[in-house]
């Protein structure tokens, strides 16, 4: 719940008319961010990393994924078919290209695999996109 609260706080500084969140709507913080944007009255754009992306998500997340995708004002695709780490990173690169600021739920640790949060944060910084890190004090990742 702490991460959701931090995301909510991070979004409160934006005027609802200017708020447009971009997310790949994966389970966890990606979807929580998208839900927070919509709860604040903002618009949601979705980046789909691969045609087979949804199939690779936990089945318990499919309904949330579908509901968020249905609320998106725009959907961007990478052109990738298989849901691989390469496709996920390509989706994140597209996402970074669309945003003015990246809000990252990140513990500051290296990525566990190519395309992880650390890689996305590094890519955003190298592209000159400001990064706001959201991480509750004392929290650890699973």
PDB file of C-alpha atoms in Angstrom:
ATOM      1  CA  UNK A   1       0.000   0.000   0.000  1.00  0.00           C
ATOM      2  CA  UNK A   2       2.932   2.342   0.629  1.00  0.00           C
ATOM      3  CA  UNK A   3       3.882   2.358  -3.064  1.00  0.00           C
ATOM      4  CA  UNK A   4       0.329   3.196  -4.113  1.00  0.00           C
ATOM      5  CA  UNK A   5       0.258   6.057  -1.600  1.00  0.00           C
ATOM      6  CA  UNK A   6       3.590   7.363  -2.917  1.00  0.00           C
ATOM      7  CA  UNK A   7       2.338   7.212  -6.506  1.00  0.00           C
ATOM      8  CA  UNK A   8      -0.802   9.072  -5.494  1.00  0.00           C
ATOM      9  CA  UNK A   9       1.292  11.774  -3.812  1.00  0.00           C
ATOM     10  CA  UNK A  10       3.616  12.063  -6.821  1.00  0.00           C
ATOM     11  CA  UNK A  11       0.648  12.693  -9.129  1.00  0.00           C
ATOM     12  CA  UNK A  12      -1.037  15.315  -6.932  1.00  0.00           C
ATOM     13  CA  UNK A  13       1.337  18.017  -8.210  1.00  0.00           C
ATOM     14  CA  UNK A  14      -0.048  17.734 -11.750  1.00  0.00           C
ATOM     15  CA  UNK A  15      -3.015  19.663 -13.076  1.00  0.00           C
ATOM     16  CA  UNK A  16      -5.624  17.163 -14.223  1.00  0.00           C
ATOM     17  CA  UNK A  17      -5.809  18.835 -17.643  1.00  0.00           C
ATOM     18  CA  UNK A  18      -2.088  18.213 -18.182  1.00  0.00           C
ATOM     19  CA  UNK A  19      -1.882  14.746 -16.644  1.00  0.00           C
ATOM     20  CA  UNK A  20      -1.199  11.997 -19.142  1.00  0.00           C
ATOM     21  CA  UNK A  21       0.408   8.820 -17.832  1.00  0.00           C
ATOM     22  CA  UNK A  22       2.123   6.277 -20.049  1.00  0.00           C
ATOM     23  CA  UNK A  23       2.476   2.682 -18.883  1.00  0.00           C
ATOM     24  CA  UNK A  24       3.023  -0.856 -20.119  1.00  0.00           C
ATOM     25  CA  UNK A  25       0.369  -1.842 -17.496  1.00  0.00           C
ATOM     26  CA  UNK A  26       2.241  -4.900 -16.228  1.00  0.00           C
ATOM     27  CA  UNK A  27       1.075  -6.336 -12.920  1.00  0.00           C
ATOM     28  CA  UNK A  28       2.225  -4.399  -9.887  1.00  0.00           C
ATOM     29  CA  UNK A  29       3.549  -0.832  -9.970  1.00  0.00           C
ATOM     30  CA  UNK A  30       2.953  -0.341 -13.715  1.00  0.00           C
ATOM     31  CA  UNK A  31      -0.767  -0.999 -13.284  1.00  0.00           C
ATOM     32  CA  UNK A  32      -0.918   0.888  -9.974  1.00  0.00           C
ATOM     33  CA  UNK A  33       0.545   3.938 -11.690  1.00  0.00           C
ATOM     34  CA  UNK A  34      -2.010   3.697 -14.518  1.00  0.00           C
ATOM     35  CA  UNK A  35      -4.858   3.353 -12.016  1.00  0.00           C
ATOM     36  CA  UNK A  36      -3.585   6.374 -10.046  1.00  0.00           C
ATOM     37  CA  UNK A  37      -3.450   8.483 -13.215  1.00  0.00           C
ATOM     38  CA  UNK A  38      -7.047   7.580 -14.026  1.00  0.00           C
ATOM     39  CA  UNK A  39      -8.146   8.116 -10.405  1.00  0.00           C
ATOM     40  CA  UNK A  40      -6.713  11.640 -10.620  1.00  0.00           C
ATOM     41  CA  UNK A  41      -8.748  12.287 -13.778  1.00  0.00           C
ATOM     42  CA  UNK A  42      -5.782  12.074 -16.132  1.00  0.00           C
ATOM     43  CA  UNK A  43      -5.449  10.364 -19.489  1.00  0.00           C
ATOM     44  CA  UNK A  44      -3.706   7.021 -19.960  1.00  0.00           C
ATOM     45  CA  UNK A  45      -1.592   5.916 -22.899  1.00  0.00           C
ATOM     46  CA  UNK A  46      -0.435   2.301 -23.046  1.00  0.00           C
ATOM     47  CA  UNK A  47       2.669   0.806 -24.620  1.00  0.00           C
ATOM     48  CA  UNK A  48       2.250  -2.850 -25.590  1.00  0.00           C
ATOM     49  CA  UNK A  49       5.735  -4.414 -25.710  1.00  0.00           C
ATOM     50  CA  UNK A  50       4.709  -7.440 -27.795  1.00  0.00           C
ATOM     51  CA  UNK A  51       1.725  -9.139 -29.368  1.00  0.00           C
ATOM     52  CA  UNK A  52       2.096 -11.991 -26.853  1.00  0.00           C
ATOM     53  CA  UNK A  53       2.608  -9.650 -23.873  1.00  0.00           C
ATOM     54  CA  UNK A  54      -0.754 -10.250 -22.180  1.00  0.00           C
ATOM     55  CA  UNK A  55      -0.327 -14.026 -22.362  1.00  0.00           C
ATOM     56  CA  UNK A  56       2.918 -13.730 -20.394  1.00  0.00           C
ATOM     57  CA  UNK A  57       1.290 -11.795 -17.553  1.00  0.00           C
ATOM     58  CA  UNK A  58      -0.173 -13.625 -14.554  1.00  0.00           C
ATOM     59  CA  UNK A  59      -3.708 -14.768 -15.295  1.00  0.00           C
ATOM     60  CA  UNK A  60      -4.861 -12.999 -12.132  1.00  0.00           C
ATOM     61  CA  UNK A  61      -3.833  -9.690 -13.769  1.00  0.00           C
ATOM     62  CA  UNK A  62      -5.637 -10.171 -17.098  1.00  0.00           C
ATOM     63  CA  UNK A  63      -8.870  -8.449 -16.023  1.00  0.00           C
ATOM     64  CA  UNK A  64      -6.962  -5.414 -14.712  1.00  0.00           C
ATOM     65  CA  UNK A  65      -4.806  -5.311 -17.844  1.00  0.00           C
ATOM     66  CA  UNK A  66      -7.861  -5.479 -20.092  1.00  0.00           C
ATOM     67  CA  UNK A  67      -9.735  -2.801 -18.134  1.00  0.00           C
ATOM     68  CA  UNK A  68      -6.774  -0.411 -18.265  1.00  0.00           C
ATOM     69  CA  UNK A  69      -6.168  -1.070 -21.953  1.00  0.00           C
ATOM     70  CA  UNK A  70      -9.844  -0.310 -22.645  1.00  0.00           C
ATOM     71  CA  UNK A  71      -9.463   3.078 -20.915  1.00  0.00           C
ATOM     72  CA  UNK A  72      -6.347   4.087 -22.844  1.00  0.00           C
ATOM     73  CA  UNK A  73      -6.705   7.135 -25.056  1.00  0.00           C
ATOM     74  CA  UNK A  74      -3.847   5.876 -27.213  1.00  0.00           C
ATOM     75  CA  UNK A  75      -2.045   2.535 -27.579  1.00  0.00           C
ATOM     76  CA  UNK A  76       1.511   2.230 -28.893  1.00  0.00           C
ATOM     77  CA  UNK A  77       3.068  -1.002 -30.172  1.00  0.00           C
ATOM     78  CA  UNK A  78       6.698  -2.053 -30.570  1.00  0.00           C
ATOM     79  CA  UNK A  79       6.075  -4.363 -33.512  1.00  0.00           C
ATOM     80  CA  UNK A  80       7.541  -7.273 -31.533  1.00  0.00           C
ATOM     81  CA  UNK A  81       5.690 -10.574 -31.470  1.00  0.00           C
ATOM     82  CA  UNK A  82       7.310 -12.508 -28.607  1.00  0.00           C
ATOM     83  CA  UNK A  83       7.197 -11.104 -25.092  1.00  0.00           C
ATOM     84  CA  UNK A  84      10.937 -11.136 -24.406  1.00  0.00           C
ATOM     85  CA  UNK A  85      13.173  -8.920 -22.304  1.00  0.00           C
ATOM     86  CA  UNK A  86      14.247  -7.250 -25.561  1.00  0.00           C
ATOM     87  CA  UNK A  87      10.615  -6.445 -26.387  1.00  0.00           C
ATOM     88  CA  UNK A  88      10.018  -5.152 -22.864  1.00  0.00           C
ATOM     89  CA  UNK A  89      13.037  -2.846 -23.095  1.00  0.00           C
ATOM     90  CA  UNK A  90      11.886  -1.662 -26.523  1.00  0.00           C
ATOM     91  CA  UNK A  91       8.492  -0.873 -24.984  1.00  0.00           C
ATOM     92  CA  UNK A  92      10.202   1.076 -22.225  1.00  0.00           C
ATOM     93  CA  UNK A  93      12.258   3.003 -24.771  1.00  0.00           C
ATOM     94  CA  UNK A  94       9.052   4.009 -26.564  1.00  0.00           C
ATOM     95  CA  UNK A  95       7.516   4.957 -23.218  1.00  0.00           C
ATOM     96  CA  UNK A  96      10.515   7.147 -22.318  1.00  0.00           C
ATOM     97  CA  UNK A  97      10.226   8.842 -25.710  1.00  0.00           C
ATOM     98  CA  UNK A  98       6.633   9.805 -24.949  1.00  0.00           C
ATOM     99  CA  UNK A  99       7.024  11.279 -21.471  1.00  0.00           C
ATOM    100  CA  UNK A 100       8.262  14.542 -19.971  1.00  0.00           C
ATOM    101  CA  UNK A 101       9.187  12.798 -16.708  1.00  0.00           C
ATOM    102  CA  UNK A 102       9.631   9.167 -15.671  1.00  0.00           C
ATOM    103  CA  UNK A 103       8.161   8.140 -12.335  1.00  0.00           C
ATOM    104  CA  UNK A 104       9.946   4.913 -11.420  1.00  0.00           C
ATOM    105  CA  UNK A 105       9.090   2.566  -8.576  1.00  0.00           C
ATOM    106  CA  UNK A 106      12.668   1.469  -7.986  1.00  0.00           C
ATOM    107  CA  UNK A 107      14.815   0.364  -5.072  1.00  0.00           C
ATOM    108  CA  UNK A 108      18.006   1.666  -6.689  1.00  0.00           C
ATOM    109  CA  UNK A 109      19.366  -1.832  -7.234  1.00  0.00           C
ATOM    110  CA  UNK A 110      20.608  -3.290 -10.551  1.00  0.00           C
ATOM    111  CA  UNK A 111      18.068  -4.879 -12.874  1.00  0.00           C
ATOM    112  CA  UNK A 112      17.483  -8.596 -12.359  1.00  0.00           C
ATOM    113  CA  UNK A 113      17.411  -9.040 -16.112  1.00  0.00           C
ATOM    114  CA  UNK A 114      17.712  -6.934 -19.252  1.00  0.00           C
ATOM    115  CA  UNK A 115      14.934  -4.379 -19.437  1.00  0.00           C
ATOM    116  CA  UNK A 116      14.427  -4.118 -15.679  1.00  0.00           C
ATOM    117  CA  UNK A 117      13.716  -0.861 -13.889  1.00  0.00           C
ATOM    118  CA  UNK A 118      17.401   0.026 -13.489  1.00  0.00           C
ATOM    119  CA  UNK A 119      17.882  -0.255 -17.259  1.00  0.00           C
ATOM    120  CA  UNK A 120      14.834   1.911 -17.933  1.00  0.00           C
ATOM    121  CA  UNK A 121      15.966   4.558 -15.445  1.00  0.00           C
ATOM    122  CA  UNK A 122      19.452   4.598 -17.014  1.00  0.00           C
ATOM    123  CA  UNK A 123      17.945   4.899 -20.485  1.00  0.00           C
ATOM    124  CA  UNK A 124      15.690   7.781 -19.410  1.00  0.00           C
ATOM    125  CA  UNK A 125      18.588   9.625 -17.804  1.00  0.00           C
ATOM    126  CA  UNK A 126      20.759   9.132 -20.889  1.00  0.00           C
ATOM    127  CA  UNK A 127      17.906  10.546 -22.993  1.00  0.00           C
ATOM    128  CA  UNK A 128      17.685  13.603 -20.750  1.00  0.00           C
ATOM    129  CA  UNK A 129      14.306  12.665 -19.284  1.00  0.00           C
ATOM    130  CA  UNK A 130      14.026  13.623 -15.597  1.00  0.00           C
ATOM    131  CA  UNK A 131      13.467  10.654 -13.295  1.00  0.00           C
ATOM    132  CA  UNK A 132      11.486  10.708 -10.066  1.00  0.00           C
ATOM    133  CA  UNK A 133      12.123   7.615  -7.961  1.00  0.00           C
ATOM    134  CA  UNK A 134       9.311   6.390  -5.746  1.00  0.00           C
ATOM    135  CA  UNK A 135      10.405   3.923  -3.074  1.00  0.00           C
ATOM    136  CA  UNK A 136       9.115   3.673   0.492  1.00  0.00           C
ATOM    137  CA  UNK A 137      11.730   3.924   3.241  1.00  0.00           C
ATOM    138  CA  UNK A 138      12.668   0.506   4.579  1.00  0.00           C
ATOM    139  CA  UNK A 139      10.910  -1.404   1.789  1.00  0.00           C
ATOM    140  CA  UNK A 140      12.546  -4.375   0.071  1.00  0.00           C
ATOM    141  CA  UNK A 141      11.662  -6.051  -3.205  1.00  0.00           C
ATOM    142  CA  UNK A 142      10.552  -9.646  -3.362  1.00  0.00           C
TER     143      UNK A 142
END
